[in-house]
């Protein structure tokens, strides 16, 4: 507890304050905040499960005030934030964030949607049209990842449950949607440029998964998130060094071709991928935050990279080795005709 600019308040500088003995499905959360910090991530966690492993999170980045990602909504799955996968309309937005003065935040949660109000409680600053965690009820918290922030006049009230209606984007027809995934492994203990042998593949207990619209395979839904300390986000010169704590899993699918031909695979991924076709490596890349340049965010979209697949007539096995360093573990693949 503290006092800031004449107000008694709750002061956080990294951490969260969870409301005890309370769960909410739908409701409205109000709070005043003030922050002297130049950099920070401050907002709400809601529908937290009892272990704090899965929930919804919405926060402001005061160091990005006025920029397109000043606000961010992300589902937290198996302790992992997915902001590299869920980005753009419905997930990020621009807003001016005051510094060193009190201003109001309101979060309105209604079924599978939510709205964030910043200063102006009549017009939402960010509309979250489709909440992604799947959690329909849970605890509520004030959260501050970093950056000293004060909270005052906190109030929460429940509202009657609204119908649960998902608003999913369309699934493009050329998206590869059906995959099998392996368990996760220590990424530094494996040679990620070498394909699995048939014996290794046969020994794996593969799990069938399906991409969610518009084509993402969100791996935190199935595997626990790693939390390595990534050196190159603070020291760009170390980006080619091994990163202890990196995890990898293999994902495979089949492509049936009516003839020998070359097709283009549009691929987005987080954070590191090897692409194998019929047991041969075709591509290896890294798209992690801070890797391609110090300001690079690693946002996932199918236009990140392109790989040309020499398909043979009949069935072809496409396999990915997808590694994670933080910010969202997943991939998206679209197979298109050459020239498209």
Tab-separated table of C-alpha atoms in Angstrom:
chain	number	residue	atom	x	y	z
A	1	UNK	CA	0.000	0.000	0.000
A	2	UNK	CA	1.270	3.469	-0.867
A	3	UNK	CA	0.266	7.065	-1.552
A	4	UNK	CA	0.720	8.710	-4.955
A	5	UNK	CA	-0.273	12.251	-5.920
A	6	UNK	CA	-2.455	12.520	-2.816
A	7	UNK	CA	-4.251	9.172	-3.249
A	8	UNK	CA	-3.977	6.004	-1.239
A	9	UNK	CA	-3.276	3.208	-3.668
A	10	UNK	CA	-1.911	-0.241	-4.354
A	11	UNK	CA	1.619	-0.109	-5.780
A	12	UNK	CA	2.869	-2.904	-8.046
A	13	UNK	CA	6.241	-3.185	-9.725
A	14	UNK	CA	6.156	-6.609	-11.338
A	15	UNK	CA	3.468	-9.044	-10.229
A	16	UNK	CA	-0.284	-9.316	-9.887
A	17	UNK	CA	-2.902	-8.659	-7.215
A	18	UNK	CA	-5.613	-11.352	-7.342
A	19	UNK	CA	-9.040	-10.640	-5.850
A	20	UNK	CA	-9.593	-13.264	-3.174
A	21	UNK	CA	-12.608	-15.560	-2.974
A	22	UNK	CA	-14.143	-14.241	-6.183
A	23	UNK	CA	-14.787	-15.645	-9.643
A	24	UNK	CA	-16.355	-13.947	-12.626
A	25	UNK	CA	-17.766	-15.005	-15.965
A	26	UNK	CA	-19.231	-11.736	-17.241
A	27	UNK	CA	-18.767	-8.386	-15.577
A	28	UNK	CA	-17.251	-4.906	-15.506
A	29	UNK	CA	-13.913	-4.025	-13.896
A	30	UNK	CA	-13.014	-0.398	-13.145
A	31	UNK	CA	-9.775	1.050	-11.792
A	32	UNK	CA	-7.747	4.264	-11.854
A	33	UNK	CA	-4.045	3.889	-12.595
A	34	UNK	CA	-1.003	6.142	-12.593
A	35	UNK	CA	2.528	5.251	-13.566
A	36	UNK	CA	5.782	7.206	-13.457
A	37	UNK	CA	7.600	4.387	-15.296
A	38	UNK	CA	8.931	5.034	-18.798
A	39	UNK	CA	8.390	1.386	-19.749
A	40	UNK	CA	5.749	-1.037	-18.545
A	41	UNK	CA	2.987	-3.544	-19.159
A	42	UNK	CA	-0.037	-2.904	-16.974
A	43	UNK	CA	-3.661	-4.042	-17.072
A	44	UNK	CA	-6.021	-6.876	-16.164
A	45	UNK	CA	-5.962	-10.645	-15.938
A	46	UNK	CA	-9.410	-12.252	-15.963
A	47	UNK	CA	-10.988	-15.703	-15.968
A	48	UNK	CA	-7.855	-17.092	-14.339
A	49	UNK	CA	-8.005	-20.790	-13.496
A	50	UNK	CA	-7.192	-21.803	-9.930
A	51	UNK	CA	-3.541	-22.527	-10.744
A	52	UNK	CA	-3.000	-19.336	-12.756
A	53	UNK	CA	-1.998	-21.368	-15.824
A	54	UNK	CA	-4.710	-20.351	-18.303
A	55	UNK	CA	-6.481	-16.977	-18.504
A	56	UNK	CA	-7.114	-13.834	-20.545
A	57	UNK	CA	-4.813	-10.819	-20.314
A	58	UNK	CA	-5.093	-7.243	-21.546
A	59	UNK	CA	-2.407	-4.635	-20.918
A	60	UNK	CA	-1.101	-1.217	-21.897
A	61	UNK	CA	2.461	-0.529	-22.983
A	62	UNK	CA	3.115	3.052	-21.916
A	63	UNK	CA	6.442	3.061	-23.817
A	64	UNK	CA	4.407	2.435	-27.009
A	65	UNK	CA	1.885	5.224	-26.333
A	66	UNK	CA	0.149	6.290	-29.543
A	67	UNK	CA	1.595	3.408	-31.567
A	68	UNK	CA	-0.391	0.520	-33.121
A	69	UNK	CA	0.545	-1.875	-30.292
A	70	UNK	CA	0.041	0.440	-27.327
A	71	UNK	CA	-2.654	-2.027	-26.169
A	72	UNK	CA	-2.402	-5.811	-26.348
A	73	UNK	CA	-4.862	-8.611	-25.641
A	74	UNK	CA	-3.460	-12.134	-25.421
A	75	UNK	CA	-4.721	-15.436	-24.092
A	76	UNK	CA	-2.320	-17.086	-21.645
A	77	UNK	CA	-2.177	-20.844	-22.253
A	78	UNK	CA	-0.117	-23.244	-20.140
A	79	UNK	CA	1.591	-20.132	-18.626
A	80	UNK	CA	2.573	-18.815	-22.074
A	81	UNK	CA	1.541	-15.473	-23.566
A	82	UNK	CA	0.653	-15.649	-27.258
A	83	UNK	CA	1.042	-12.073	-28.441
A	84	UNK	CA	3.211	-13.081	-31.438
A	85	UNK	CA	0.352	-15.240	-32.771
A	86	UNK	CA	-2.693	-13.154	-31.840
A	87	UNK	CA	-1.975	-9.713	-33.230
A	88	UNK	CA	-3.725	-6.989	-35.216
A	89	UNK	CA	-7.440	-6.047	-35.100
A	90	UNK	CA	-9.108	-7.430	-31.996
A	91	UNK	CA	-5.754	-7.943	-30.280
A	92	UNK	CA	-3.698	-4.743	-30.575
A	93	UNK	CA	-4.501	-1.064	-30.959
A	94	UNK	CA	-3.252	2.501	-30.651
A	95	UNK	CA	-4.100	4.721	-27.687
A	96	UNK	CA	-2.461	7.652	-25.917
A	97	UNK	CA	-1.344	6.599	-22.425
A	98	UNK	CA	-0.846	9.377	-19.853
A	99	UNK	CA	2.264	9.368	-17.705
A	100	UNK	CA	2.555	10.642	-14.151
A	101	UNK	CA	-1.180	11.301	-13.860
A	102	UNK	CA	-4.264	9.342	-12.865
A	103	UNK	CA	-6.536	7.996	-15.582
A	104	UNK	CA	-9.322	5.441	-15.746
A	105	UNK	CA	-9.447	1.912	-17.177
A	106	UNK	CA	-12.616	-0.126	-17.633
A	107	UNK	CA	-12.876	-3.709	-18.869
A	108	UNK	CA	-16.281	-5.022	-19.900
A	109	UNK	CA	-16.475	-8.801	-20.361
A	110	UNK	CA	-19.509	-10.256	-22.154
A	111	UNK	CA	-19.530	-13.919	-23.141
A	112	UNK	CA	-16.714	-14.616	-25.617
A	113	UNK	CA	-16.090	-10.888	-26.187
A	114	UNK	CA	-14.617	-8.007	-24.197
A	115	UNK	CA	-14.072	-4.255	-24.503
A	116	UNK	CA	-11.331	-2.116	-22.983
A	117	UNK	CA	-11.974	1.551	-22.251
A	118	UNK	CA	-9.040	3.913	-21.660
A	119	UNK	CA	-9.915	7.316	-20.135
A	120	UNK	CA	-13.114	7.567	-22.220
A	121	UNK	CA	-15.746	5.213	-20.744
A	122	UNK	CA	-18.199	5.886	-23.573
A	123	UNK	CA	-16.121	4.572	-26.497
A	124	UNK	CA	-14.009	1.404	-26.282
A	125	UNK	CA	-10.349	1.742	-27.198
A	126	UNK	CA	-10.041	-1.973	-28.025
A	127	UNK	CA	-12.785	-4.451	-28.918
A	128	UNK	CA	-11.819	-8.087	-28.382
A	129	UNK	CA	-14.228	-9.833	-30.695
A	130	UNK	CA	-13.217	-13.405	-29.879
A	131	UNK	CA	-11.581	-14.351	-26.575
A	132	UNK	CA	-9.198	-17.213	-27.225
A	133	UNK	CA	-8.346	-19.017	-23.977
A	134	UNK	CA	-11.613	-20.930	-23.826
A	135	UNK	CA	-11.996	-20.128	-20.115
A	136	UNK	CA	-15.581	-19.188	-19.274
A	137	UNK	CA	-15.106	-18.330	-15.598
A	138	UNK	CA	-12.271	-17.514	-13.234
A	139	UNK	CA	-10.516	-15.091	-10.944
A	140	UNK	CA	-9.744	-11.421	-11.575
A	141	UNK	CA	-6.405	-9.662	-11.064
A	142	UNK	CA	-4.646	-6.351	-11.542
A	143	UNK	CA	-1.374	-7.071	-13.300
A	144	UNK	CA	1.896	-5.259	-13.809
A	145	UNK	CA	4.569	-7.188	-15.666
A	146	UNK	CA	7.172	-4.449	-15.221
A	147	UNK	CA	7.126	-0.725	-14.460
A	148	UNK	CA	6.056	0.847	-11.170
A	149	UNK	CA	2.285	1.449	-11.313
A	150	UNK	CA	-0.302	2.631	-8.795
A	151	UNK	CA	-3.927	1.433	-8.682
A	152	UNK	CA	-6.828	3.232	-6.998
A	153	UNK	CA	-10.657	3.085	-6.901
A	154	UNK	CA	-10.788	-0.575	-7.911
A	155	UNK	CA	-14.302	-1.904	-8.421
A	156	UNK	CA	-15.717	-5.045	-10.012
A	157	UNK	CA	-19.322	-6.057	-10.553
A	158	UNK	CA	-20.764	-9.100	-12.247
A	159	UNK	CA	-23.390	-8.890	-14.981
A	160	UNK	CA	-25.856	-11.527	-16.236
A	161	UNK	CA	-24.268	-14.169	-18.432
A	162	UNK	CA	-24.493	-13.322	-22.119
A	163	UNK	CA	-24.800	-16.015	-24.816
A	164	UNK	CA	-21.440	-17.597	-25.646
A	165	UNK	CA	-20.913	-16.773	-29.318
A	166	UNK	CA	-17.550	-17.230	-31.016
A	167	UNK	CA	-16.616	-14.832	-33.823
A	168	UNK	CA	-14.014	-16.838	-35.737
A	169	UNK	CA	-12.258	-15.534	-38.852
A	170	UNK	CA	-12.616	-17.560	-42.071
A	171	UNK	CA	-10.249	-20.423	-42.823
A	172	UNK	CA	-8.569	-19.928	-46.236
A	173	UNK	CA	-9.107	-22.903	-48.528
A	174	UNK	CA	-5.371	-23.478	-49.108
A	175	UNK	CA	-4.484	-23.802	-45.407
A	176	UNK	CA	-2.909	-26.999	-44.082
A	177	UNK	CA	-5.122	-27.768	-41.094
A	178	UNK	CA	-4.600	-31.380	-39.974
A	179	UNK	CA	-1.359	-32.096	-38.131
A	180	UNK	CA	0.206	-34.557	-35.714
A	181	UNK	CA	2.579	-33.224	-33.053
A	182	UNK	CA	5.258	-34.889	-30.947
A	183	UNK	CA	6.102	-34.330	-27.282
A	184	UNK	CA	8.416	-31.378	-26.605
A	185	UNK	CA	12.164	-31.829	-26.247
A	186	UNK	CA	15.219	-29.846	-25.188
A	187	UNK	CA	15.972	-27.835	-28.300
A	188	UNK	CA	19.726	-27.807	-27.662
A	189	UNK	CA	19.918	-31.585	-27.281
A	190	UNK	CA	18.821	-32.278	-30.860
A	191	UNK	CA	20.303	-31.665	-34.284
A	192	UNK	CA	17.488	-29.633	-35.814
A	193	UNK	CA	18.941	-29.828	-39.316
A	194	UNK	CA	18.661	-33.626	-39.323
A	195	UNK	CA	15.307	-35.258	-40.119
A	196	UNK	CA	13.840	-37.908	-37.853
A	197	UNK	CA	14.710	-41.428	-38.890
A	198	UNK	CA	11.777	-43.776	-39.606
A	199	UNK	CA	12.549	-45.594	-36.353
A	200	UNK	CA	12.550	-42.348	-34.359
A	201	UNK	CA	9.267	-41.276	-35.930
A	202	UNK	CA	7.664	-44.655	-35.259
A	203	UNK	CA	8.672	-44.458	-31.581
A	204	UNK	CA	6.940	-41.114	-31.040
A	205	UNK	CA	3.434	-40.987	-29.599
A	206	UNK	CA	1.943	-38.470	-32.033
A	207	UNK	CA	-1.039	-36.312	-31.044
A	208	UNK	CA	-3.607	-35.323	-33.665
A	209	UNK	CA	-4.385	-31.568	-33.696
A	210	UNK	CA	-6.203	-29.218	-36.017
A	211	UNK	CA	-5.402	-25.630	-36.931
A	212	UNK	CA	-7.768	-22.920	-35.719
A	213	UNK	CA	-8.986	-20.165	-38.057
A	214	UNK	CA	-7.312	-18.506	-39.889
A	215	UNK	CA	-4.877	-21.442	-39.775
A	216	UNK	CA	-2.755	-21.182	-36.616
A	217	UNK	CA	-1.584	-24.278	-34.774
A	218	UNK	CA	-1.201	-22.803	-31.268
A	219	UNK	CA	1.167	-25.162	-29.500
A	220	UNK	CA	0.719	-23.721	-25.998
A	221	UNK	CA	-2.729	-25.310	-26.117
A	222	UNK	CA	-1.030	-28.697	-26.027
A	223	UNK	CA	2.400	-28.207	-24.424
A	224	UNK	CA	3.705	-26.337	-21.387
A	225	UNK	CA	5.359	-23.042	-22.238
A	226	UNK	CA	9.130	-22.773	-21.763
A	227	UNK	CA	10.485	-19.581	-20.217
A	228	UNK	CA	14.146	-19.293	-21.268
A	229	UNK	CA	16.231	-16.189	-20.694
A	230	UNK	CA	16.851	-15.098	-24.267
A	231	UNK	CA	20.139	-13.241	-24.436
A	232	UNK	CA	19.805	-11.551	-27.830
A	233	UNK	CA	16.749	-9.505	-26.800
A	234	UNK	CA	19.159	-7.398	-24.755
A	235	UNK	CA	22.406	-8.123	-26.622
A	236	UNK	CA	21.901	-8.422	-30.391
A	237	UNK	CA	25.441	-9.738	-30.892
A	238	UNK	CA	24.481	-13.032	-29.145
A	239	UNK	CA	21.634	-13.935	-31.516
A	240	UNK	CA	23.531	-16.864	-33.084
A	241	UNK	CA	24.519	-18.359	-29.736
A	242	UNK	CA	22.651	-21.345	-28.200
A	243	UNK	CA	19.747	-20.286	-25.991
A	244	UNK	CA	19.411	-22.648	-22.992
A	245	UNK	CA	15.811	-23.534	-22.202
A	246	UNK	CA	14.629	-23.550	-25.832
A	247	UNK	CA	12.070	-26.304	-26.495
A	248	UNK	CA	11.279	-28.022	-29.800
A	249	UNK	CA	8.554	-30.303	-31.090
A	250	UNK	CA	7.899	-31.957	-34.432
A	251	UNK	CA	4.717	-31.465	-36.441
A	252	UNK	CA	3.844	-33.565	-39.481
A	253	UNK	CA	1.162	-33.693	-42.155
A	254	UNK	CA	0.648	-35.371	-45.532
A	255	UNK	CA	0.275	-33.665	-48.914
A	256	UNK	CA	-1.237	-35.697	-51.748
A	257	UNK	CA	-0.166	-34.658	-55.246
A	258	UNK	CA	-1.648	-35.872	-58.537
A	259	UNK	CA	1.716	-35.452	-60.296
A	260	UNK	CA	5.342	-34.450	-59.824
A	261	UNK	CA	5.271	-30.677	-59.311
A	262	UNK	CA	6.609	-27.750	-57.280
A	263	UNK	CA	4.293	-25.834	-54.952
A	264	UNK	CA	4.960	-22.843	-52.738
A	265	UNK	CA	4.543	-23.253	-48.980
A	266	UNK	CA	3.777	-19.949	-47.254
A	267	UNK	CA	4.832	-20.349	-43.638
A	268	UNK	CA	4.753	-18.261	-40.489
A	269	UNK	CA	6.201	-19.559	-37.234
A	270	UNK	CA	7.407	-18.742	-33.774
A	271	UNK	CA	10.218	-18.881	-33.095
A	272	UNK	CA	12.455	-21.262	-35.040
A	273	UNK	CA	11.654	-23.823	-37.755
A	274	UNK	CA	13.191	-26.567	-39.856
A	275	UNK	CA	11.163	-27.739	-42.856
A	276	UNK	CA	11.556	-31.331	-44.055
A	277	UNK	CA	9.882	-32.922	-47.070
A	278	UNK	CA	10.011	-36.690	-47.501
A	279	UNK	CA	12.949	-36.912	-45.107
A	280	UNK	CA	15.034	-34.102	-46.631
A	281	UNK	CA	15.659	-30.693	-45.097
A	282	UNK	CA	14.593	-27.777	-47.317
A	283	UNK	CA	14.756	-24.770	-45.015
A	284	UNK	CA	15.799	-23.562	-41.571
A	285	UNK	CA	14.933	-20.147	-40.172
A	286	UNK	CA	14.443	-18.124	-37.021
A	287	UNK	CA	11.761	-15.468	-36.532
A	288	UNK	CA	12.151	-14.765	-32.818
A	289	UNK	CA	11.653	-11.402	-31.141
A	290	UNK	CA	14.814	-9.332	-31.485
A	291	UNK	CA	16.500	-11.795	-33.877
A	292	UNK	CA	16.257	-10.295	-37.370
A	293	UNK	CA	16.927	-6.825	-35.987
A	294	UNK	CA	16.816	-5.424	-32.443
A	295	UNK	CA	13.261	-4.050	-32.899
A	296	UNK	CA	11.906	-7.148	-34.659
A	297	UNK	CA	8.819	-8.522	-32.856
A	298	UNK	CA	8.433	-11.932	-34.472
A	299	UNK	CA	4.717	-11.534	-35.247
A	300	UNK	CA	3.408	-14.688	-36.947
A	301	UNK	CA	1.682	-14.486	-40.321
A	302	UNK	CA	1.728	-16.789	-43.355
A	303	UNK	CA	3.780	-14.300	-45.353
A	304	UNK	CA	6.797	-14.540	-42.988
A	305	UNK	CA	8.666	-16.896	-45.312
A	306	UNK	CA	8.162	-19.089	-48.385
A	307	UNK	CA	9.570	-22.540	-49.138
A	308	UNK	CA	9.236	-24.286	-52.498
A	309	UNK	CA	8.232	-27.945	-52.144
A	310	UNK	CA	9.291	-30.456	-54.850
A	311	UNK	CA	6.288	-32.764	-54.504
A	312	UNK	CA	6.344	-36.244	-55.974
A	313	UNK	CA	3.255	-37.941	-57.372
A	314	UNK	CA	1.317	-39.566	-54.547
A	315	UNK	CA	1.691	-38.971	-50.801
A	316	UNK	CA	4.346	-36.601	-49.438
A	317	UNK	CA	5.255	-36.139	-45.766
A	318	UNK	CA	5.827	-32.555	-44.645
A	319	UNK	CA	7.469	-32.267	-41.231
A	320	UNK	CA	8.380	-29.189	-39.209
A	321	UNK	CA	10.677	-28.901	-36.204
A	322	UNK	CA	9.260	-25.858	-34.387
A	323	UNK	CA	11.234	-24.338	-31.504
A	324	UNK	CA	10.110	-21.811	-28.914
A	325	UNK	CA	11.905	-18.987	-27.127
A	326	UNK	CA	8.862	-17.010	-25.879
A	327	UNK	CA	5.906	-14.894	-26.987
A	328	UNK	CA	3.811	-17.663	-28.515
A	329	UNK	CA	4.653	-21.117	-29.853
A	330	UNK	CA	3.008	-22.001	-33.123
A	331	UNK	CA	2.897	-21.948	-36.905
A	332	UNK	CA	0.667	-21.436	-39.919
A	333	UNK	CA	1.091	-23.055	-43.350
A	334	UNK	CA	-0.629	-22.369	-46.658
A	335	UNK	CA	0.090	-24.298	-49.846
A	336	UNK	CA	-0.379	-22.284	-53.041
A	337	UNK	CA	0.143	-22.772	-56.748
A	338	UNK	CA	3.228	-21.132	-58.253
A	339	UNK	CA	2.452	-17.639	-59.498
A	340	UNK	CA	-0.258	-17.047	-56.876
